[in-house]
Coordinates of C-alpha atoms and ligand atoms in Angstrom, one line a residue:
X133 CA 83.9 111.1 83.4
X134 CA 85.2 113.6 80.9
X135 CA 86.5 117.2 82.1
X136 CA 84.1 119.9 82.6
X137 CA 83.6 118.5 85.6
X138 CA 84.5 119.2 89.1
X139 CA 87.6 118.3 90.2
X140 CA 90.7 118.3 92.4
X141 CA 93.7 119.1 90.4
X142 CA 96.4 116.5 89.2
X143 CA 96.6 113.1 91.5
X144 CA 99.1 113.1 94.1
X145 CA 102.8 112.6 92.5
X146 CA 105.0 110.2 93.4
X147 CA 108.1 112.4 92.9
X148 CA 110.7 110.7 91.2
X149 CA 114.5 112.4 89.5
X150 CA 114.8 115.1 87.2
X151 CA 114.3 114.1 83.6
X152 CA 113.9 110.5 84.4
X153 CA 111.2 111.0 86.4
X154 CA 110.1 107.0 87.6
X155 CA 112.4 105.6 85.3
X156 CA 114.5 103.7 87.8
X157 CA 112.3 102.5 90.3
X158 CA 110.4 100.9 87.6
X159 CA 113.0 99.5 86.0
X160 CA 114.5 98.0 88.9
X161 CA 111.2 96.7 90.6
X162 CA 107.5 98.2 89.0
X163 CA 105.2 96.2 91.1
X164 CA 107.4 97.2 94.3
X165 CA 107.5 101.1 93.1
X166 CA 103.7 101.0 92.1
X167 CA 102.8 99.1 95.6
X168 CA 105.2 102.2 97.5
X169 CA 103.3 104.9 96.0
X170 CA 99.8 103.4 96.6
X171 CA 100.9 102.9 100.5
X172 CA 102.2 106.5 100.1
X173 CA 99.7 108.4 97.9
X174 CA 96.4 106.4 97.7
X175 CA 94.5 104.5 95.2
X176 CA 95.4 107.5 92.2
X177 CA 98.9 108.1 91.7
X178 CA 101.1 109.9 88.6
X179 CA 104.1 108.9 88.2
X180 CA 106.4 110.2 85.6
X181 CA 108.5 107.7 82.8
X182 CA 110.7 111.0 81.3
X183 CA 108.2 113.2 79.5
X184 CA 105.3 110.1 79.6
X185 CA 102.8 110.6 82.4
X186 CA 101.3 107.4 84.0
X187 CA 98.8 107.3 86.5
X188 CA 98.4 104.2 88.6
X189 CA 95.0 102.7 89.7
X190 CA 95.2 100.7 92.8
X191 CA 91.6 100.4 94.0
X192 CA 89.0 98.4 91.9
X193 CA 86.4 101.1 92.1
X194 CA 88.8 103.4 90.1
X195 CA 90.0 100.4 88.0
X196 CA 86.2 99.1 86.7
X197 CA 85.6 102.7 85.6
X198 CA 88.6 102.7 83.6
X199 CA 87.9 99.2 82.2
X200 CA 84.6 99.5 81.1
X201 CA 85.0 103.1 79.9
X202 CA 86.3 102.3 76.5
X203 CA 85.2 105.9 74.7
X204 CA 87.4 107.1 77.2
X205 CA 90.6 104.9 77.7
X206 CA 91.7 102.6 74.7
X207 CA 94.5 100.2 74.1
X208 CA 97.8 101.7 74.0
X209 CA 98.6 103.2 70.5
X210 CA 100.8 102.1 67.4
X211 CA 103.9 103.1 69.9
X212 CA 103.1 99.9 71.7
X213 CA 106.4 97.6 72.1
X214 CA 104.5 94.6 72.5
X215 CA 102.9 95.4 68.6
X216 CA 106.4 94.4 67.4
X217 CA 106.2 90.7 68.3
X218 CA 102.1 90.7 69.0
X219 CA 101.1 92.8 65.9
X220 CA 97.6 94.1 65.5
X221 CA 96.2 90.7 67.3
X222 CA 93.4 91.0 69.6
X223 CA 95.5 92.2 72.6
X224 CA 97.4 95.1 71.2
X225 CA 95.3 96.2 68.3
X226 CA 94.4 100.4 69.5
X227 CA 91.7 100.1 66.1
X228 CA 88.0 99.2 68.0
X229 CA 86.4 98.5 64.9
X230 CA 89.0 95.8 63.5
X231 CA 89.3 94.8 67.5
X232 CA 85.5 94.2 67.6
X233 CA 85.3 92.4 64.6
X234 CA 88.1 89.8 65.3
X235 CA 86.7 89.4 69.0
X236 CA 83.3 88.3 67.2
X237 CA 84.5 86.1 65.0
X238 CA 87.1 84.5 67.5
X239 CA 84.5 84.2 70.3
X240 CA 83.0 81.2 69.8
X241 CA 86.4 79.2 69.1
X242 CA 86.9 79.8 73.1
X243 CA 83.6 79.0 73.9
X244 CA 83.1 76.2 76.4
X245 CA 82.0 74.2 73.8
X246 CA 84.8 74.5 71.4
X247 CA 87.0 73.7 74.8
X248 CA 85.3 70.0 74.9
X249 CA 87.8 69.3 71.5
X250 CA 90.4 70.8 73.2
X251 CA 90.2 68.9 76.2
X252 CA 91.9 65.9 74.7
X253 CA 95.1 68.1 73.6
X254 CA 95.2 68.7 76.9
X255 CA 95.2 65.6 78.7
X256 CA 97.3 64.3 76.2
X257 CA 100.2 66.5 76.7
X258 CA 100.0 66.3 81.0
X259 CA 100.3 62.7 80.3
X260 CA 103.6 63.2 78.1
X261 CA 104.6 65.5 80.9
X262 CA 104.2 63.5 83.7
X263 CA 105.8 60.1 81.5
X264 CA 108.8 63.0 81.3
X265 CA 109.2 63.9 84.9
X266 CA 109.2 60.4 85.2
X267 CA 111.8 59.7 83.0
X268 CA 113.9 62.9 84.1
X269 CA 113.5 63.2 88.2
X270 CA 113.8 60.5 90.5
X271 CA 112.0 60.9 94.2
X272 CA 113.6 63.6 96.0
X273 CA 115.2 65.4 92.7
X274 CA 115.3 68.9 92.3
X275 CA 113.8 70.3 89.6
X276 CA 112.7 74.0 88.4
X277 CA 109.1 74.1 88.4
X278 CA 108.4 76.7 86.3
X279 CA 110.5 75.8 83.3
X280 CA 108.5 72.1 84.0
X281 CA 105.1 74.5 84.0
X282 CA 106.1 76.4 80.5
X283 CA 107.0 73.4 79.0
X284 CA 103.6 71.7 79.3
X285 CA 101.7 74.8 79.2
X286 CA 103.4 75.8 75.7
X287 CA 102.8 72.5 74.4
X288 CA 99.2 72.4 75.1
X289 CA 98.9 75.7 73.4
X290 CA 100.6 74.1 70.3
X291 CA 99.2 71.1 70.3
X292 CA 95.6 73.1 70.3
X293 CA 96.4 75.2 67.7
X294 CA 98.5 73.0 65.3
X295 CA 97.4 69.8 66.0
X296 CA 100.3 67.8 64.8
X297 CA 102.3 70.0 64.4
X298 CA 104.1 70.4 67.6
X299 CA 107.4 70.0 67.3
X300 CA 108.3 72.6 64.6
X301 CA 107.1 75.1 67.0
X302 CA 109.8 74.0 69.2
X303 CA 112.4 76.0 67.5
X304 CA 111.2 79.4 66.7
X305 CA 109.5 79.3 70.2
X306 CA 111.6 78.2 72.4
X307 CA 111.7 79.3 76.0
X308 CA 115.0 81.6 75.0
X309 CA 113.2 83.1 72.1
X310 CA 110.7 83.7 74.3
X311 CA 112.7 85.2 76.4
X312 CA 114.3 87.4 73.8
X313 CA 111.2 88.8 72.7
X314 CA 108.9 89.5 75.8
X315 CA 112.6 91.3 77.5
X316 CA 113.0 93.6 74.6
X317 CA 109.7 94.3 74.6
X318 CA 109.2 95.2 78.1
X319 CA 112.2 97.0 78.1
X320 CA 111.4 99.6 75.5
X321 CA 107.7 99.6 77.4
X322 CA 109.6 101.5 80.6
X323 CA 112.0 102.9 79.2
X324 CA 111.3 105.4 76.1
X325 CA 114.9 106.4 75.8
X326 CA 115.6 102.6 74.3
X327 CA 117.9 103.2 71.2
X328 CA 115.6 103.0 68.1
X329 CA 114.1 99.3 66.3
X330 CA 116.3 100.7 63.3
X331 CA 120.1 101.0 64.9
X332 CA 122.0 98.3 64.2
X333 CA 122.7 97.3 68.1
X334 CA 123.6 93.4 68.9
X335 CA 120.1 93.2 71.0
X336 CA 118.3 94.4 68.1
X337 CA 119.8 91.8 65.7
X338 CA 119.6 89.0 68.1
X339 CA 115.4 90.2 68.6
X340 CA 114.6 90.9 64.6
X341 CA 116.4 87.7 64.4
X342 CA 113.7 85.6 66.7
X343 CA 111.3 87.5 65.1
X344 CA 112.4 86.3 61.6
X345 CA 112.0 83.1 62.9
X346 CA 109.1 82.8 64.5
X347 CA 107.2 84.7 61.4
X348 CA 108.8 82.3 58.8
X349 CA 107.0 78.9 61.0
X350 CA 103.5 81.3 61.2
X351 CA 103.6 82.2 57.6
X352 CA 104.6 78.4 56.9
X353 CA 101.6 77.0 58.6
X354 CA 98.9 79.3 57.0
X355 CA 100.2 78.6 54.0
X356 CA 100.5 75.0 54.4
X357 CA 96.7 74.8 55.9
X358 CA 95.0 77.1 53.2
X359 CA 96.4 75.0 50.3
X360 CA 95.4 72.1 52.5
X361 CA 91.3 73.3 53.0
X362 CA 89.2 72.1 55.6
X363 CA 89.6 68.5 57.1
X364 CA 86.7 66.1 56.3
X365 CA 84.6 66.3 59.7
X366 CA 85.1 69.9 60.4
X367 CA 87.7 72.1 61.8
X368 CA 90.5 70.0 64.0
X369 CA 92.7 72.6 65.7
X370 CA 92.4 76.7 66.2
X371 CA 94.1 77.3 63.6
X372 CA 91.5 75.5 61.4
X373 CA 89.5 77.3 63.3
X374 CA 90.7 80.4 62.7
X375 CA 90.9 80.0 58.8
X376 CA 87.3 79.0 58.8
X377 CA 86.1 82.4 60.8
X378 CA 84.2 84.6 59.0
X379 CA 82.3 88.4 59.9
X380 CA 79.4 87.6 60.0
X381 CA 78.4 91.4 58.3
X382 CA 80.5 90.7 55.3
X383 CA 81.1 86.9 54.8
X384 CA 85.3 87.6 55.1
X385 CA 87.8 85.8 56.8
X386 CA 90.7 86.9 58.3
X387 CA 94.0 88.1 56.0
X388 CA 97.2 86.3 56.9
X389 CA 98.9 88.9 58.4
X390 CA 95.3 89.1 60.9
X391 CA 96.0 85.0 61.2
X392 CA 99.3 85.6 62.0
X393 CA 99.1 88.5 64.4
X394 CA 96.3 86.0 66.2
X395 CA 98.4 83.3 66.5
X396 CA 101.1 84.6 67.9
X397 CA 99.3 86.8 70.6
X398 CA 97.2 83.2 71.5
X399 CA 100.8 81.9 71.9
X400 CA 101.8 84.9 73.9
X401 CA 98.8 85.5 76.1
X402 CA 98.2 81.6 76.5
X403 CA 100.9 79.8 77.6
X404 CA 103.5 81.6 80.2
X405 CA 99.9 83.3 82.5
X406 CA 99.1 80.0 82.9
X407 CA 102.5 78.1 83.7
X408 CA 103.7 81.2 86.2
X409 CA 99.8 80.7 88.2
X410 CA 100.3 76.8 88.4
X411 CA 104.2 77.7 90.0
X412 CA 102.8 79.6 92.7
X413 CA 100.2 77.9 93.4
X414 CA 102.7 74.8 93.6
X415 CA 105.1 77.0 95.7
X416 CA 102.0 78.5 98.0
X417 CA 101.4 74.6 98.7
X418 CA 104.4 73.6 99.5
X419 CA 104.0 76.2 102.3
X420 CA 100.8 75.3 103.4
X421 CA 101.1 71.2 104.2
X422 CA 97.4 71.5 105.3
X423 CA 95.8 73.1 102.3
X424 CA 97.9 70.6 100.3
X425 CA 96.4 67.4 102.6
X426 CA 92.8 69.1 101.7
X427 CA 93.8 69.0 98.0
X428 CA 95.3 65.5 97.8
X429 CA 92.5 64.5 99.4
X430 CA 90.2 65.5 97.1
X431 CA 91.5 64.1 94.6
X432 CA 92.4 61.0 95.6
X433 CA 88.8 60.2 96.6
X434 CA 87.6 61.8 93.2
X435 CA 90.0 60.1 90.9
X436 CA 91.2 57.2 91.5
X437 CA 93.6 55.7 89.0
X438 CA 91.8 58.0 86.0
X439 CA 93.4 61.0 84.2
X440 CA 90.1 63.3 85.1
X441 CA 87.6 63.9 82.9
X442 CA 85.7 67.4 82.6
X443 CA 83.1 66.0 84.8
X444 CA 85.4 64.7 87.2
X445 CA 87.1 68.1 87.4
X446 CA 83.6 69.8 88.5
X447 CA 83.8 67.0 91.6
X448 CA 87.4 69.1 92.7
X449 CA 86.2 72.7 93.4
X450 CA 88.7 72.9 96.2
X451 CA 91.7 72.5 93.4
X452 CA 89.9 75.3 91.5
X453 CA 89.9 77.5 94.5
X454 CA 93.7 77.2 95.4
X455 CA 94.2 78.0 91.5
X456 CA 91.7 81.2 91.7
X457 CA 94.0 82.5 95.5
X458 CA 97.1 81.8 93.6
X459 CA 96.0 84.3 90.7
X460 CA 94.5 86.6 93.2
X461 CA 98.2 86.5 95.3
X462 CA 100.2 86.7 92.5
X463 CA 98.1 87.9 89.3
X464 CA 100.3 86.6 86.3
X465 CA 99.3 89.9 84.2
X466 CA 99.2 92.2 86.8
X467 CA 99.5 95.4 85.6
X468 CA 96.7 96.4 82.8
X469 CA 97.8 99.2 80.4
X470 CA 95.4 101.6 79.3
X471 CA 95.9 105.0 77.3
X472 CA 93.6 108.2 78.2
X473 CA 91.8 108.8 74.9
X474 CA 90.8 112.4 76.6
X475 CA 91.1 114.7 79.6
X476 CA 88.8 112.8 81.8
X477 CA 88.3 112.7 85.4
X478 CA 89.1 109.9 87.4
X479 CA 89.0 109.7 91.3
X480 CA 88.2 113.3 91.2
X481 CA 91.7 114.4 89.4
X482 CA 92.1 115.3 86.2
X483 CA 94.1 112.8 83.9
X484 CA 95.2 114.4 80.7
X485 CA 94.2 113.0 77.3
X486 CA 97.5 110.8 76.3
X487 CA 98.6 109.7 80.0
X488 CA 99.3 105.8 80.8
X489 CA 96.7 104.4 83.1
X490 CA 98.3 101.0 84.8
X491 CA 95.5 99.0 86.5
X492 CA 97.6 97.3 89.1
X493 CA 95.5 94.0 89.7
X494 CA 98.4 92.8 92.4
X495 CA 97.4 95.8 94.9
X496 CA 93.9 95.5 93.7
X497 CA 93.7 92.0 94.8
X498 CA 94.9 93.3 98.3
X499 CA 92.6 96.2 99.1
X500 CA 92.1 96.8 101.9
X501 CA 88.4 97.8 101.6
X502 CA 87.9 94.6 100.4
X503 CA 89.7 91.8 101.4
X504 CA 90.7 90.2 104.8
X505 CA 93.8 88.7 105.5
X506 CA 95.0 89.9 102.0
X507 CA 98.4 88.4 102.3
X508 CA 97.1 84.8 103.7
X509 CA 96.8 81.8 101.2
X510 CA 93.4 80.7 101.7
X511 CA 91.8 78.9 99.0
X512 CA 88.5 79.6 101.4
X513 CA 88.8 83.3 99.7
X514 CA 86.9 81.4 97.1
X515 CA 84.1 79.7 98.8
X516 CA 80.8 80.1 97.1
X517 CA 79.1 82.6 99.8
X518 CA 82.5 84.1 99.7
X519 CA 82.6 85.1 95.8
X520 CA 78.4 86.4 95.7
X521 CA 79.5 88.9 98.2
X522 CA 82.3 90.1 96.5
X523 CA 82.4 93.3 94.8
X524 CA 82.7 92.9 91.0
X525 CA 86.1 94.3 90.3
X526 CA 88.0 93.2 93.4
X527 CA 88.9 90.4 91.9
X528 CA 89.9 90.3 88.4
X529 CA 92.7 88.2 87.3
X530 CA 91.4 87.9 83.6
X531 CA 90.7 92.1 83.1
X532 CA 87.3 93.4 83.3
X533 CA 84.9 94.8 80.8
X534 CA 85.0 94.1 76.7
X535 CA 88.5 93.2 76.7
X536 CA 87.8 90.7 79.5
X537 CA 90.3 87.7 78.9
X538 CA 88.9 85.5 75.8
X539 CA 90.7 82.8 77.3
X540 CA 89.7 82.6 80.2
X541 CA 87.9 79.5 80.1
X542 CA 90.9 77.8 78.1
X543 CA 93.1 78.8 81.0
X544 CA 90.9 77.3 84.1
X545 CA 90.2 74.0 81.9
X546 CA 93.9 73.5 81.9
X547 CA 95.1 74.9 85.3
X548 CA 92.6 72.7 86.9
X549 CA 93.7 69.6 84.7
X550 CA 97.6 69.8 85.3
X551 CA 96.7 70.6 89.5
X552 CA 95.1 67.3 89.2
X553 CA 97.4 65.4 87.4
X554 CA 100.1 66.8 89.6
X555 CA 99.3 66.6 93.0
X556 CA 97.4 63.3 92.4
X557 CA 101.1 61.8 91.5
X558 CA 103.6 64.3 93.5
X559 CA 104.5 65.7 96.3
X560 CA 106.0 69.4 95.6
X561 CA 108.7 70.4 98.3
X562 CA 110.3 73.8 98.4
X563 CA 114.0 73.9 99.0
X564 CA 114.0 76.4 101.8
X565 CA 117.6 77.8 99.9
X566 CA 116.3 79.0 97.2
X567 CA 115.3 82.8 97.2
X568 CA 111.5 83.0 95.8
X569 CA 111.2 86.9 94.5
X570 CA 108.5 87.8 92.5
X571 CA 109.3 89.7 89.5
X572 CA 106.7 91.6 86.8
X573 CA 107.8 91.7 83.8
X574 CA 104.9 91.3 81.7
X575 CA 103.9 88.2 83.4
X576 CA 104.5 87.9 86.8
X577 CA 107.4 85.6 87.3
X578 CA 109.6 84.2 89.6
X579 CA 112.6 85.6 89.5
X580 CA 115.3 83.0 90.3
X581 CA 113.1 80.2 88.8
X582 CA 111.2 77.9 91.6
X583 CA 113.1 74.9 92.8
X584 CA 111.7 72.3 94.4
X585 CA 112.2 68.8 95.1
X586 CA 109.6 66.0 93.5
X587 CA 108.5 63.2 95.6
X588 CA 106.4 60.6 94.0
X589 CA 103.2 59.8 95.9
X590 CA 102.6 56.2 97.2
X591 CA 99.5 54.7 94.8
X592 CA 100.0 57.0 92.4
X593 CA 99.6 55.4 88.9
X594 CA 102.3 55.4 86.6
X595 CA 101.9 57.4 82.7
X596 CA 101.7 53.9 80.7
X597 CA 99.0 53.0 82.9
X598 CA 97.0 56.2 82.4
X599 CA 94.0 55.8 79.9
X600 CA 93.1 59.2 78.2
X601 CA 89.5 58.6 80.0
X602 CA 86.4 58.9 77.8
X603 CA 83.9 61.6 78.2
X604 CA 86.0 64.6 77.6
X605 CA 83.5 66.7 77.2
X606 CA 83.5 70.7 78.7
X607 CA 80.3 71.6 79.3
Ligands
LIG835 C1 95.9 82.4 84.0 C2 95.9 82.6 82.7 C3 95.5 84.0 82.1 C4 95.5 85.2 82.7 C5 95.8 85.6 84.1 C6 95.1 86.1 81.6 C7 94.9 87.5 81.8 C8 94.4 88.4 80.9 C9 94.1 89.7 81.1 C10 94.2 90.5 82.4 C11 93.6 90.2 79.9 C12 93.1 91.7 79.7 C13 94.1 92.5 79.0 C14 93.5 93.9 78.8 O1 92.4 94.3 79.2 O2 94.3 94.7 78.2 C15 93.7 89.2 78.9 C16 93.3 89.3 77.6 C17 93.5 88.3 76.7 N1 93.9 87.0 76.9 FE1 94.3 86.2 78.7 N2 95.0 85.4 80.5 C18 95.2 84.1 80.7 C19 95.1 83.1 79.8 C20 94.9 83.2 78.5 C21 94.8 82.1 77.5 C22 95.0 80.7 77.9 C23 94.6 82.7 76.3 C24 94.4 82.0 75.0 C25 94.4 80.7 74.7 C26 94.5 84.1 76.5 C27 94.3 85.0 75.5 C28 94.0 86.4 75.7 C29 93.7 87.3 74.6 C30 93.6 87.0 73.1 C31 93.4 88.5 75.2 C32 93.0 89.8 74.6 C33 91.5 90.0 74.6 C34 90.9 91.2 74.0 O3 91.5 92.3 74.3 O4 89.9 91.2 73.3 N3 94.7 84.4 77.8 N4 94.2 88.0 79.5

């Protein structure tokens, strides 16, 4: 809705100090701020970062309209932090026509059919992973699960886009690199007073210096593969896949900077969603004995001694559901940034043209209006006469409207695969001493890392044993 049109005045404010405004609060804790002002204010509230104005949407009416709206709120602009690791890739690019184009021509390399390749990448790293829990933790030891999680989650991602070429991504993306990047970034993102890129400060060495890293492996590997040309048979990986997109207006592909700024935000947006999801739901069943019982028993009946296939996965809808509460409990992007392209209306208050609207999917997917028992794990949220009657945007772990999460599919395939594989073999027990806070940084972590004790599960078949199963196929 743009202005011209009736409305109340500026959303309620969430106060906040002179100057700094919200700085603080957000610093210290945004999702804890963001969830204080909606309990005080109500679904619309503007906060203040210093002289930036940000609004945050807390009910999914409010947040569908700006989602789907995109003449009216875009991408954040060429101010974006996350554009100095992510570049113009299909997450932070602010240019709709260049978006548009790469979303076509990546589409169908995340279609459910391009997944049935990619299903083998994947079984083949869970079975490394669990042949390495085996090898590192002995029943009853204590192990982080998360670290375990973003160690198999960024290897499938590898493995699916470079094939072979796993191991020289360990390096240049390693969990501290990682680290290094995605901090800085969403440090500068809530805090504009952060000392310029240009200044010579130690944390800007120590991030240009990952970021030299990690550009010199990308650049590498294009390089490498173009001088190679396509494999006999057909495209083997994403990244072949990538190289062999074309628009289908002009008959281009993509230049390498485009392959590059791609590849990384795949890398970015694909691995660490998907490990922090699988370590809550781990955590959420270790705290729930009889939702774990269900689960095991599921798959015990369905699987047998196999590594599951795609068809067998469609036989375990009760894994998917725990996997679909865990992401509505603890959303692993939960905040969705949007910039107001105009003065529009929204809620019935005006928003002024260049405000930050944050779509804040963690109190979205606790509405009142629209949920029951919000803060209860029940994988029975996600029953089939339970998801027809939901409203569309109450739920919407993967965003909502053209910039709906391209990976979507990737990510289920994979979460459902490793639950499997997992709980057929282990038993995941929390150790009641360690303090589980959440923490939203860009992802939605936990903060002190989840440990948990591994307890092998009688029957379970051992890695050697495990045949990659035939009939891979997604479908
Ligand atoms: C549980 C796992 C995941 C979650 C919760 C998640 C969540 C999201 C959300 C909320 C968005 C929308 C952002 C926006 O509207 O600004 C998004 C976009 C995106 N995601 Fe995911 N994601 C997950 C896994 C993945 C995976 C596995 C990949 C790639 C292999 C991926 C690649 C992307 C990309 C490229 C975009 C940008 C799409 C566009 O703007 O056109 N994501 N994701």
């Amino acid at each position: 809705m743009t202005t011209g049109q009736q409305h109340n005045g500026p959303a309620p404010e969430a106060g906040g100090l002179p100057l700094l405004g919200n700085i603080v609060d957000f610093r210290k804790d945004i999702l804890d701020a963001m969830h204080q002002g909606w309990k005080a204010h109500g679904d619309l509230v503007r906060y203040r970062l210093g002289t930036v104005v940000v609004h945050g949407v807390s009910s999914p009416e409010l947040a569908g309209e700006v989602l789907t709206d995109s003449p009216s709120y875009g991408k954040l602009g060429p101010d974006n932090p996350l554009r100095l690791i992510l570049g113009e890739g299909l997450l932070t690019s602010d240019d709709h026509e260049s978006w548009m184009r790469n979303r076509r021509m990546m589409q169908p390399i995340y279609s459910k059919q391009a997944l049935s390749g990619m299903f083998r990448a994947m079984v083949e790293s869970t079975t490394e992973q669990l042949a390495f829990m085996e090898r590192s933790y002995p029943t009853g030891a204590e192990v982080d699960v998360h670290g375990e999680m973003m160690r198999v989650t960024l290897d499938i991602v590898s493995r699916c886009m470079f094939s072979t070429d796993v191991s020289r991504t360990r390096d240049a993306l390693s969990p501290e690199a990682v680290d290094v990047a995605v901090n800085y970034a969403f440090d500068r993102l809530q805090n504009p007073f952060s000392p310029p890129t240009t200044w010579p400060t130690p944390r800007n060495r120590r991030f240009q210096q990952v970021m030299e890293g990690l550009d010199g492996m990308m650049y590498g590997l294009i390089e490498e593969r173009r001088a190679a040309g396509t494999p006999e048979g057909g495209a083997k990986d994403l990244l072949d896949m990538l190289l062999a997109a074309r628009d289908a207006d002009t008959g281009q592909g993509m230049t390498d900077r485009e392959l590059r700024d791609e590849i990384i935000t795949t890398f970015a947006a694909g691995h660490e969603t998907t490990a922090v999801t699988l370590t809550w739901a781990f955590y959420l069943l270790s705290q729930h004995r009889e939702i774990l019982r269900r689960a095991q028993e599921e798959v015990d009946r369905e699987l047998g001694d196999r590594m599951p296939t795609v068809a067998d996965l469609q036989r375990m809808p009760y894994l998917l559901q725990i996997f679909e509460e865990a992401l509505r409990m603890y959303p692993s992007a939960p905040i969705v940034p949007r910039l107001a392209l105009k003065d529009t209306v929204l809620g019935g208050h005006h928003v002024p043209k260049g405000s930050r609207i944050l779509v804040n999917l963690f109190n979205i997917h606790r509405h009142p209006g629209h949920w029951t028992d919000a803060e209860r794990f029940d994988p029975g949220h996600f029953g089939a006469a339970e998801k027809k009657g939901r409203y569309r945007f109450a739920y919407m772990p993967f965003g909502a409207g053209p910039h709906l999460c391209i990976g979507k599919h990737f990510a289920l395939l994979e979460a459902h695969l490793l639950l499997a594989a997992l709980i057929r073999r282990y038993d995941f027990r929390h150790i009641p001493s360690h303090r589980v806070v959440n923490h939203a940084t860009i992802t939605l972590r936990p903060k002190y890392g989840m440990a948990m004790t591994l307890h092998e599960r009688r029957h379970a078949p051992r890695p050697a044993a495990v045949p990659v199963a035939a009939g891979t196929t997604a479908d």
